[in-house]
CSV table of C-alpha atoms and ligand atoms in Angstrom, one decimal:
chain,number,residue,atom,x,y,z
J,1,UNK,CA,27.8,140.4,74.3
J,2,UNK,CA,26.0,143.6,75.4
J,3,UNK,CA,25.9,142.7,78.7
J,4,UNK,CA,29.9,142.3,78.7
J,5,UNK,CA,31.4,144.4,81.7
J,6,UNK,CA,35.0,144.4,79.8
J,7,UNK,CA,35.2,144.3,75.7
J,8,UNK,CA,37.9,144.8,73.8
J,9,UNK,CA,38.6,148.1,71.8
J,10,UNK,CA,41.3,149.3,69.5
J,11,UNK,CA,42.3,151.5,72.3
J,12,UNK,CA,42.5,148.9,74.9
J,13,UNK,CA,40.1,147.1,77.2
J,14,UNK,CA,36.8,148.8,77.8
J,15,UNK,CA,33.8,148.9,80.2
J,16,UNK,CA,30.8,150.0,78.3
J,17,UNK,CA,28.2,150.5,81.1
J,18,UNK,CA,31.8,153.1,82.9
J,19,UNK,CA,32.7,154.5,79.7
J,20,UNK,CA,36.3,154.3,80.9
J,21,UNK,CA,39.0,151.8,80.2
J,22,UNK,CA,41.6,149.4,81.7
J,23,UNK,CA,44.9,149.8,80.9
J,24,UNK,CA,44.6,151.7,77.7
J,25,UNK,CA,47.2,150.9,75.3
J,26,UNK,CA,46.4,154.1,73.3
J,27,UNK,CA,45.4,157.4,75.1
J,28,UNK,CA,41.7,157.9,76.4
J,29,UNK,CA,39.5,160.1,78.7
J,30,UNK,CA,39.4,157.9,81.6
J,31,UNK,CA,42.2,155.2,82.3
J,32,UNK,CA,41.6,152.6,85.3
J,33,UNK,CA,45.7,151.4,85.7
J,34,UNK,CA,46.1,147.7,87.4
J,35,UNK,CA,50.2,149.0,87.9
J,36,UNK,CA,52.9,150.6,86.9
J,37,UNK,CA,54.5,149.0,84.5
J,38,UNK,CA,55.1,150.6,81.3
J,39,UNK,CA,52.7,148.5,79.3
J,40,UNK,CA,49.9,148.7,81.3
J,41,UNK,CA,50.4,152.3,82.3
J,42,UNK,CA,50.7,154.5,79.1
J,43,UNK,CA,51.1,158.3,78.8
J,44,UNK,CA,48.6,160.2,77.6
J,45,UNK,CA,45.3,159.7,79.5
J,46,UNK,CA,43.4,162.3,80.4
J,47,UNK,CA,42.2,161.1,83.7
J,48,UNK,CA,43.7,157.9,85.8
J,49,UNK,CA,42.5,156.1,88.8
J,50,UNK,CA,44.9,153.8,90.6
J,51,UNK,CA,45.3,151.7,93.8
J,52,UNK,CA,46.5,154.3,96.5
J,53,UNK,CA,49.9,152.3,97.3
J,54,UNK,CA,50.7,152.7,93.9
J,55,UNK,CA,50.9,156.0,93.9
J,56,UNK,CA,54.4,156.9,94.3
J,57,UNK,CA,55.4,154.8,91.5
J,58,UNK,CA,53.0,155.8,88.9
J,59,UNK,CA,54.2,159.5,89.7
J,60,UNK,CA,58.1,157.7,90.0
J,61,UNK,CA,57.2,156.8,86.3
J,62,UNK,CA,54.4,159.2,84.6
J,63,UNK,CA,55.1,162.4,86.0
J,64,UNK,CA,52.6,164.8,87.0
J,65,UNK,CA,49.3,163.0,85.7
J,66,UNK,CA,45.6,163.8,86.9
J,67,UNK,CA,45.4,161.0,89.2
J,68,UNK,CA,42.9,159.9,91.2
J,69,UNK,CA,43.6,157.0,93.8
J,70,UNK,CA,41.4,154.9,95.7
J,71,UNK,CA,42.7,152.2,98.4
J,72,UNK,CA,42.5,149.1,98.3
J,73,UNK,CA,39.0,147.4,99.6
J,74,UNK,CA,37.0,151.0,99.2
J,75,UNK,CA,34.4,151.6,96.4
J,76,UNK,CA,33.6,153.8,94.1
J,77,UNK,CA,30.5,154.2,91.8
J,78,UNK,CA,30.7,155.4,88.5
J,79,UNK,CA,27.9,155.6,86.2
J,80,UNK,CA,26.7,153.1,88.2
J,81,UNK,CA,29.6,151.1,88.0
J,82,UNK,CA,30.7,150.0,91.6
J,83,UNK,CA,34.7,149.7,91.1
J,84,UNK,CA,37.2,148.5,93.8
J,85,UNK,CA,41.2,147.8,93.5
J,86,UNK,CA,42.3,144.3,95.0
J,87,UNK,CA,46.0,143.5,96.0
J,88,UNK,CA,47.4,141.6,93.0
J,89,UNK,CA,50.9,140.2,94.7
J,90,UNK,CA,52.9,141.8,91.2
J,91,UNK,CA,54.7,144.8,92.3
J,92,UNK,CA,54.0,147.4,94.7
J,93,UNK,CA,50.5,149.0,94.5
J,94,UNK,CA,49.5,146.6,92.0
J,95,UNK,CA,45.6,145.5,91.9
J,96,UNK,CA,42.9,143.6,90.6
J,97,UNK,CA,39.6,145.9,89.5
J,98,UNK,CA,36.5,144.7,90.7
J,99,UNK,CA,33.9,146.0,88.5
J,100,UNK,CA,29.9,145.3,89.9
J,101,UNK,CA,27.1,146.6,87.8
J,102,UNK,CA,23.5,145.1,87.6
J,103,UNK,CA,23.8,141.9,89.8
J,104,UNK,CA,26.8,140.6,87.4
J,105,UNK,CA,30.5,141.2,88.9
J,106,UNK,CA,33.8,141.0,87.0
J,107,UNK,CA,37.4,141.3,87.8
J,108,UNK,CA,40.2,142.3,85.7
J,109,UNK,CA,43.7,141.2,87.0
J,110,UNK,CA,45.9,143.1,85.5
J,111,UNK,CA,49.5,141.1,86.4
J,112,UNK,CA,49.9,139.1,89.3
J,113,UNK,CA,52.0,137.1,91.4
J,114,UNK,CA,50.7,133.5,93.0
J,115,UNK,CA,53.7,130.9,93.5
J,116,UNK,CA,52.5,126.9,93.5
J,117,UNK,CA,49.7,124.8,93.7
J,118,UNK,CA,48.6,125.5,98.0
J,119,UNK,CA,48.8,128.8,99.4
J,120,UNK,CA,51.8,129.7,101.4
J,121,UNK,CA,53.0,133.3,102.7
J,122,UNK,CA,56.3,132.4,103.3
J,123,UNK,CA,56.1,132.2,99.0
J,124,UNK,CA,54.1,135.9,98.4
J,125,UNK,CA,55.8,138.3,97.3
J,126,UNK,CA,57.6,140.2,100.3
J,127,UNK,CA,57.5,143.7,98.6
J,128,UNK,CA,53.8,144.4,98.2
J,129,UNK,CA,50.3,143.6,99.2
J,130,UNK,CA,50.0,139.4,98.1
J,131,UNK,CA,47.6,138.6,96.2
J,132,UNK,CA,43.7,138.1,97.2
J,133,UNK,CA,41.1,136.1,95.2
J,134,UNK,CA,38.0,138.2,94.8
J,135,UNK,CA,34.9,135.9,93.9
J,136,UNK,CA,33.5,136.7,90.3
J,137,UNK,CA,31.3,135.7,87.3
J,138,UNK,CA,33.9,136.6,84.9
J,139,UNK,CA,37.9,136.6,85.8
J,140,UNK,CA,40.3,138.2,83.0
J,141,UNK,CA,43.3,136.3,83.7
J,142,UNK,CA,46.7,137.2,82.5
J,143,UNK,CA,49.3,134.1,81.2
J,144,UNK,CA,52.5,135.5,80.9
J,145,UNK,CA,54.2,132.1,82.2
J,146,UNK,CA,50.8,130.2,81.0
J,147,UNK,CA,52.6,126.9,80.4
J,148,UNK,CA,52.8,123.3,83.0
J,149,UNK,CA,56.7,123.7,82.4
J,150,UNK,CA,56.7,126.9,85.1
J,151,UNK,CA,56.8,126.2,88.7
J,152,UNK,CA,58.6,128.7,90.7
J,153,UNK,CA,61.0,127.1,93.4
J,154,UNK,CA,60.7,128.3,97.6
J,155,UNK,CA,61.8,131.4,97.7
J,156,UNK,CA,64.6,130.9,100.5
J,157,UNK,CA,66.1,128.4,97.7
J,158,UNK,CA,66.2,130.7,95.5
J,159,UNK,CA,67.6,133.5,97.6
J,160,UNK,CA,70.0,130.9,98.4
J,161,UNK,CA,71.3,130.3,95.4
J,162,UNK,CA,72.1,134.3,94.8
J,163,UNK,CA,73.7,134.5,98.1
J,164,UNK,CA,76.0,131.4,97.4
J,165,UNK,CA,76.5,132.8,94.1
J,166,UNK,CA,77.4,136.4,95.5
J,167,UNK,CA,79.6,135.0,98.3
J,168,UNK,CA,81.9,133.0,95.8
J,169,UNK,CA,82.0,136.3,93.8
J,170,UNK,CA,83.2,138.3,96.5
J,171,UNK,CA,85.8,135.3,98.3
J,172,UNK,CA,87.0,135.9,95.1
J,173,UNK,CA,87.4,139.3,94.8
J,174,UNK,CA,85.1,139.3,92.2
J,175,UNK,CA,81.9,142.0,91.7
J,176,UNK,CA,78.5,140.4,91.4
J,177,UNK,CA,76.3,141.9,88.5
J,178,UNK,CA,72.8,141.0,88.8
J,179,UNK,CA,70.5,142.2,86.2
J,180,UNK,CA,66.8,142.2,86.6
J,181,UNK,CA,63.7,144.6,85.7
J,182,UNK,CA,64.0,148.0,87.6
J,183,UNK,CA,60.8,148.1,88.6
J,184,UNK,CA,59.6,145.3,90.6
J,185,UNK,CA,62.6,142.5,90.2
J,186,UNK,CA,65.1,144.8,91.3
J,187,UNK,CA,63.1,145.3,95.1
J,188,UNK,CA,62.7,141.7,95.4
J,189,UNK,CA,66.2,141.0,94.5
J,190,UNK,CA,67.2,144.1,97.2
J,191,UNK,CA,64.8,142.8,99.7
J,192,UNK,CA,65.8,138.9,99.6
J,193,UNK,CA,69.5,138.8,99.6
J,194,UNK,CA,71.7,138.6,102.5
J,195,UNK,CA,72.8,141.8,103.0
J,196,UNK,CA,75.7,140.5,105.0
J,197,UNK,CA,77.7,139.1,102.3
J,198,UNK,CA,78.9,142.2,101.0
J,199,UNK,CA,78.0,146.1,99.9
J,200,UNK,CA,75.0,146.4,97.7
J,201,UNK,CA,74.9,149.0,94.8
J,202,UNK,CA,72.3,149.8,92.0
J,203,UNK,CA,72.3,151.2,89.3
J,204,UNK,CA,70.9,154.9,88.6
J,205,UNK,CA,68.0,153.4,87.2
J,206,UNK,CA,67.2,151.5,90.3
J,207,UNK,CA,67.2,153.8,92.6
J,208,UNK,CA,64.1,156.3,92.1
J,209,UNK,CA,62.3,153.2,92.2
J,210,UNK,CA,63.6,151.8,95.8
J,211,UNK,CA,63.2,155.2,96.8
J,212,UNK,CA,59.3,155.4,96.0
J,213,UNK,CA,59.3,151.5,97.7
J,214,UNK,CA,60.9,152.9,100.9
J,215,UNK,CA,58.6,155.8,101.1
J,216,UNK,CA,55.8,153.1,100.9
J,217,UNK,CA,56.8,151.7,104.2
J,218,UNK,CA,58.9,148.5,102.3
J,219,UNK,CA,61.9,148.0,103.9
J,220,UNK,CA,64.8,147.6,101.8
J,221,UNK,CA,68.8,148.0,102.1
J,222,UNK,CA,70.9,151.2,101.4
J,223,UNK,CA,71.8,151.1,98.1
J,224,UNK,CA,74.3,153.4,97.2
J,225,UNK,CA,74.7,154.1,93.0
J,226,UNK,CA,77.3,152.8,91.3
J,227,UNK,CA,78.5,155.9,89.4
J,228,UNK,CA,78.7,157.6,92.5
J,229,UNK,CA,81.3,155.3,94.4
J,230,UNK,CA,84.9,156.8,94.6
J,231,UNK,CA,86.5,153.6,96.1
J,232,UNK,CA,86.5,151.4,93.0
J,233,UNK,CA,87.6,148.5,95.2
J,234,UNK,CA,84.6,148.4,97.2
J,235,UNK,CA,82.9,146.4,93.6
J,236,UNK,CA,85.3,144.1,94.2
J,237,UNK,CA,82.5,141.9,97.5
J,238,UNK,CA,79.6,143.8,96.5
J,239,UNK,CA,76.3,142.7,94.4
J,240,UNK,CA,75.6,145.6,91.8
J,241,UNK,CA,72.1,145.2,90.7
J,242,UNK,CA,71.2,146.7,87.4
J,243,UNK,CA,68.8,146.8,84.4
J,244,UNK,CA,68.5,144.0,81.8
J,245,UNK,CA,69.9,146.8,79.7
J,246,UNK,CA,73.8,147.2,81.4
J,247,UNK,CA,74.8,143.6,80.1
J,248,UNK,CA,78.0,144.4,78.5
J,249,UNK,CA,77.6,147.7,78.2
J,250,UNK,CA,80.3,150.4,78.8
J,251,UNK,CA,78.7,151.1,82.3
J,252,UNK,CA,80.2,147.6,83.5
J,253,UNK,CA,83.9,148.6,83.0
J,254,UNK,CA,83.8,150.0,86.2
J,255,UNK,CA,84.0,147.0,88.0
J,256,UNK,CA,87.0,145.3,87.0
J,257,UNK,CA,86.1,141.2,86.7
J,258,UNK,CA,82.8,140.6,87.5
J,259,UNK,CA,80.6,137.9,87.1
J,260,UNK,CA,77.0,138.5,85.7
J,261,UNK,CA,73.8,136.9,86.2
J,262,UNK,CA,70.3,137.6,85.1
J,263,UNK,CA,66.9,137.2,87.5
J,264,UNK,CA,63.4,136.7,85.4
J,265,UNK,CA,61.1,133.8,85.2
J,266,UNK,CA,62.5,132.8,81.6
J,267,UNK,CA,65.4,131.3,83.1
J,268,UNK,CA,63.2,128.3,83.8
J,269,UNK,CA,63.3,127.4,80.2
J,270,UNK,CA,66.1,125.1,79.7
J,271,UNK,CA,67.1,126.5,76.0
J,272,UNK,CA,67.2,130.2,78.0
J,273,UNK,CA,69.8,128.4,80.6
J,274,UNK,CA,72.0,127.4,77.8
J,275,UNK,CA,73.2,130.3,77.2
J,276,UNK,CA,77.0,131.0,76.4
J,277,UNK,CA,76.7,135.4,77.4
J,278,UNK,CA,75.6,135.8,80.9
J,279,UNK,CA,77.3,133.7,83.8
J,280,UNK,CA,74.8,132.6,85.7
J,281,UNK,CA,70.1,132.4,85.5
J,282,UNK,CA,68.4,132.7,88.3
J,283,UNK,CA,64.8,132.0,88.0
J,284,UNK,CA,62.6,134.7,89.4
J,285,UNK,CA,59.3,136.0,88.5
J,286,UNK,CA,56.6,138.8,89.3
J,287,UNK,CA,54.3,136.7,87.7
J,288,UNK,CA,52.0,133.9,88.4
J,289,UNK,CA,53.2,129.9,87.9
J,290,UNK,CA,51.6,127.3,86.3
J,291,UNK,CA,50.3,126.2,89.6
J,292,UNK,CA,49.7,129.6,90.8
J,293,UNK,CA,48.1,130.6,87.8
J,294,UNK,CA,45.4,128.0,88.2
J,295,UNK,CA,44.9,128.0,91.9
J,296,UNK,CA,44.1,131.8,91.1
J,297,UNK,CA,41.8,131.1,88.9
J,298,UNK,CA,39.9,128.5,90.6
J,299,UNK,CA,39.5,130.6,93.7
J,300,UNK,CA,37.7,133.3,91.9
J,301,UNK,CA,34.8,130.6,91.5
J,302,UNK,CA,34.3,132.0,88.0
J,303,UNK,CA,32.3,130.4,85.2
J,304,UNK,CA,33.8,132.3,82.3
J,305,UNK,CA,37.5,133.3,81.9
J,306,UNK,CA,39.4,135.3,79.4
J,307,UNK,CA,43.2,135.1,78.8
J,308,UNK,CA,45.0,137.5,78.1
J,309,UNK,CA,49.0,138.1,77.5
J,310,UNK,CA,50.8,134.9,76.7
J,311,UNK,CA,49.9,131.4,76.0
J,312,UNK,CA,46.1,131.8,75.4
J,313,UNK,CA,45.6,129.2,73.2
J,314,UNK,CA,47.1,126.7,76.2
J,315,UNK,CA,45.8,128.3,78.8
J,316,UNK,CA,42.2,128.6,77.1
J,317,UNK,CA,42.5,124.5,76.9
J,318,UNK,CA,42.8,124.3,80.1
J,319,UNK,CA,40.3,126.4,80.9
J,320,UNK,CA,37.8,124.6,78.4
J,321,UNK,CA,38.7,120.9,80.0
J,322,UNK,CA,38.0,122.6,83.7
J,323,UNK,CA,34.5,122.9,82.1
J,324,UNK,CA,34.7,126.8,82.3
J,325,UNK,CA,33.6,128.8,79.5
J,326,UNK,CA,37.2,130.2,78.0
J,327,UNK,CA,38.4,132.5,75.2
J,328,UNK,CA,41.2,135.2,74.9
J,329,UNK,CA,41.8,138.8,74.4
J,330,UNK,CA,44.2,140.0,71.9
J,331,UNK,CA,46.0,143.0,73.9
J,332,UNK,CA,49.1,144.7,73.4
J,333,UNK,CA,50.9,143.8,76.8
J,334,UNK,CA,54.1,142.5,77.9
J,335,UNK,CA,56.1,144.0,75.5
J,336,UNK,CA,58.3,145.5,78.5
J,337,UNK,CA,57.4,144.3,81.4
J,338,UNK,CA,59.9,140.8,81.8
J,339,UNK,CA,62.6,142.4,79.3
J,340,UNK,CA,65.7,140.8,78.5
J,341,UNK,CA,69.4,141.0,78.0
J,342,UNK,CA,70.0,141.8,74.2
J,343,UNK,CA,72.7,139.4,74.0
J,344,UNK,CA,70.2,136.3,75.2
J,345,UNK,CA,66.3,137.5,73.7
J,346,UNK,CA,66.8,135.4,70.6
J,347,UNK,CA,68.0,132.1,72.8
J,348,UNK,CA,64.9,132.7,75.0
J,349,UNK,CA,62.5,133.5,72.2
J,350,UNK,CA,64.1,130.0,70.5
J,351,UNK,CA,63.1,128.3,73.8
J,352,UNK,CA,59.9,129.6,74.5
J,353,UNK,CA,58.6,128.5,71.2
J,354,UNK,CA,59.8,124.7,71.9
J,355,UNK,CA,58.2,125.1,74.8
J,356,UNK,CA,54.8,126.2,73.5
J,357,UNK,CA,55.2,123.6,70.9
J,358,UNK,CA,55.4,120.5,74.3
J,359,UNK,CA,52.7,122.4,76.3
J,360,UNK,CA,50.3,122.0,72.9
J,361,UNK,CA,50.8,118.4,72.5
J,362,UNK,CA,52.0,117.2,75.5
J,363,UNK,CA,49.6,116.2,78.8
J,364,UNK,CA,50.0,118.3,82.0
J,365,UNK,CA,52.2,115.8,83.6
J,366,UNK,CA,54.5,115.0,80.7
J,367,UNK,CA,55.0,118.8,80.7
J,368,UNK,CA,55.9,119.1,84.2
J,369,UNK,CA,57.8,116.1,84.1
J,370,UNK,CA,60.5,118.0,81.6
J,371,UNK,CA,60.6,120.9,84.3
J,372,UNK,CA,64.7,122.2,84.7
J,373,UNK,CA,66.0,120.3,87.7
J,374,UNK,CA,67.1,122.6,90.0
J,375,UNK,CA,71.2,121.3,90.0
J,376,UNK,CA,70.4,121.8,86.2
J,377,UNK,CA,71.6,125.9,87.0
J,378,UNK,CA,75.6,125.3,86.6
J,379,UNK,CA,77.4,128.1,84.6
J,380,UNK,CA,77.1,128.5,81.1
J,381,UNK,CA,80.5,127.1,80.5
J,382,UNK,CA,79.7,124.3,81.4
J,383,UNK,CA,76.4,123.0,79.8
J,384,UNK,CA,77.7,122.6,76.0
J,385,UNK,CA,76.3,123.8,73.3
J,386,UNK,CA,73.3,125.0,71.9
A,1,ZN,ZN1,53.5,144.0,85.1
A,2,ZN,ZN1,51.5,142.6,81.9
């Protein structure tokens, strides 16, 4: 145990031989952040090191903090600790932390993003750095979409199925509400679309976000905010894209008939998809696959893995029947990170469970034999009842 390059702590994940810690989920002295996301990026430090491309989004969210930034691929020793950031695929500047000290090496993921079972660019993400495996003893793994029943579709289908989606929308005269996380979601969304179809507008929590992306070099549409259009029937073709927080929400009345839709990898739980209060789910994650989630792990060439956020106990099977040396951190992330829609959290939370309860007792294969089929995304209407 003493020789542990990461331990748990009440204040978050700690390296003993650095005296600093990853992620903190309560304020210390020295904070090494794998992103920006609120739940892995936390007020209150006294000190933060971060990947240099995520720079303008830590600031975008945190303010003036005492940040230090290194870029990805350098080193630094601390205490000596030799630390390096690694792209991690999730969201813009996010990044694996290499950690080296006495002959042993570890690497903490943070999130990340690695889509089906053979590597493919055309399937990275296209707003950020993808993700590179970085050979290790130990890999701490995260599991947020831990389970055999997610397997992210091609992207181009995907984006497909928005666009077609949009198009009807605005042949229709109808506006296209597309909610998704602001940070992260919300340029993938912008960035894959056709931006042909129609005008695209965000909401006001959007844009400081796109606008720290574009100064990153990512190349995303104009996206005018909602509250500042004057010509109300311009909603009437366009794709609004907005925080999981706008569904039916006073904001919306702008817009006349709309039809809304919600982007997140939770969509791919069939329960989730049966939902009577949002239009249409469109299955979309900054997160790793089942498929991804192992390739990831297997390219590390670690002997010893530990699970954190989401499925452990599954994923730490797996894991165990691999022959690797498995167990789990108990951390206090995720909480904000894949939010949803008030109106549908309780329908997802339902799902999830059943789906927990399949992975647990069910083979690989039987799992990923009950995987949504694709034609399975008609509109709520129309998929009965609960
Ligand atoms: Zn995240
Ligand atoms: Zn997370």
């Amino acid at each position: 145990m003493s020789e542990d390059l990461v331990v748990q702590r009440r204040e978050g994940l700690y390296c003993p031989p650095g005296d600093f810690y990853i992620d903190p989920w309560r304020p210390v002295d020295r904070a090494v952040i794998t992103h920006a996301h609120g739940d892995h990026s936390r007020r209150g430090n006294a000190h933060y090191l971060a990947a240099a491309a995520a720079e303008g989004v830590l600031r975008t969210r945190l303010g003036e903090v005492d940040l230090q930034t290194l870029p990805y691929g350098e080193t630094i020793d601390h205490l000596g600790v030799r630390l390096s950031f690694h792209p991690a695929g999730h969201v813009l500047g996010s990044a694996q932390v290499r950690l080296e000290h006495a002959g042993r090496v570890w690497v903490a993921s943070g999130d990340y993003y690695v889509a089906g079972g053979v590597s493919d660019a055309r399937e990275d993400n296209q707003t950020c750095a993808p993700f590179e495996p970085v050979r290790c003893h130990c890999f701490i793994t995260e599991s947020t979409f831990g389970l055999p029943i997610y397997r992210w579709r091609p992207q181009a289908e995907l984006f497909a199925e928005i666009d077609d989606w949009w198009r009807a929308n605005a042949e229709a005269g109808r506006a296209s509400l597309l909610m998704g996380y602001v940070f992260g979601k919300a340029q993938r969304i912008l960035k894959g679309v056709d931006c042909s179809i129609g005008p695209i507008v965000v909401h006001g929590a959007v844009e400081p976000l796109n606008r720290a992306y574009r100064a990153a070099g990512v190349d995303l549409p104009e996206t005018p905010i909602a509250t500042e259009i004057q010509d109300k029937s311009l909603f009437r073709r366009a794709l609004i894209v907005a925080p999981p927080s706008a569904q039916g929400s006073t904001w919306t009345r702008r817009f006349g008939d709309y039809s809304d839709a919600f982007a997140s990898g939770w969509m791919q739980l069939r329960g989730a998809r049966r939902r009577r209060s949002i239009d249409r789910g469109f299955v979309l994650s900054d997160h790793a696959d089942w498929p991804g989630l192992q390739r990831a792990i297997v390219a590390t060439g670690a002997e010893r893995v530990i699970v954190t956020h989401g499925y452990e106990a599954v994923m730490v099977r797996w894991l165990t029947d691999q022959g690797l040396e498995a167990s789990a951190f108990a951390t206090e992330y995720g909480q904000d990170d894949d939010e949803l829609p008030p109106a549908i959290g309780a329908e997802v939370a339902a799902a999830e469970r059943a789906a927990e309860h399949v992975a647990a007792t069910l083979s690989d294969e039987d799992a990923a034999a009950i995987v949504v089929a694709p034609d399975d995304d008609a509109p709520a209407d129309d998929t009965g009842g609960a």
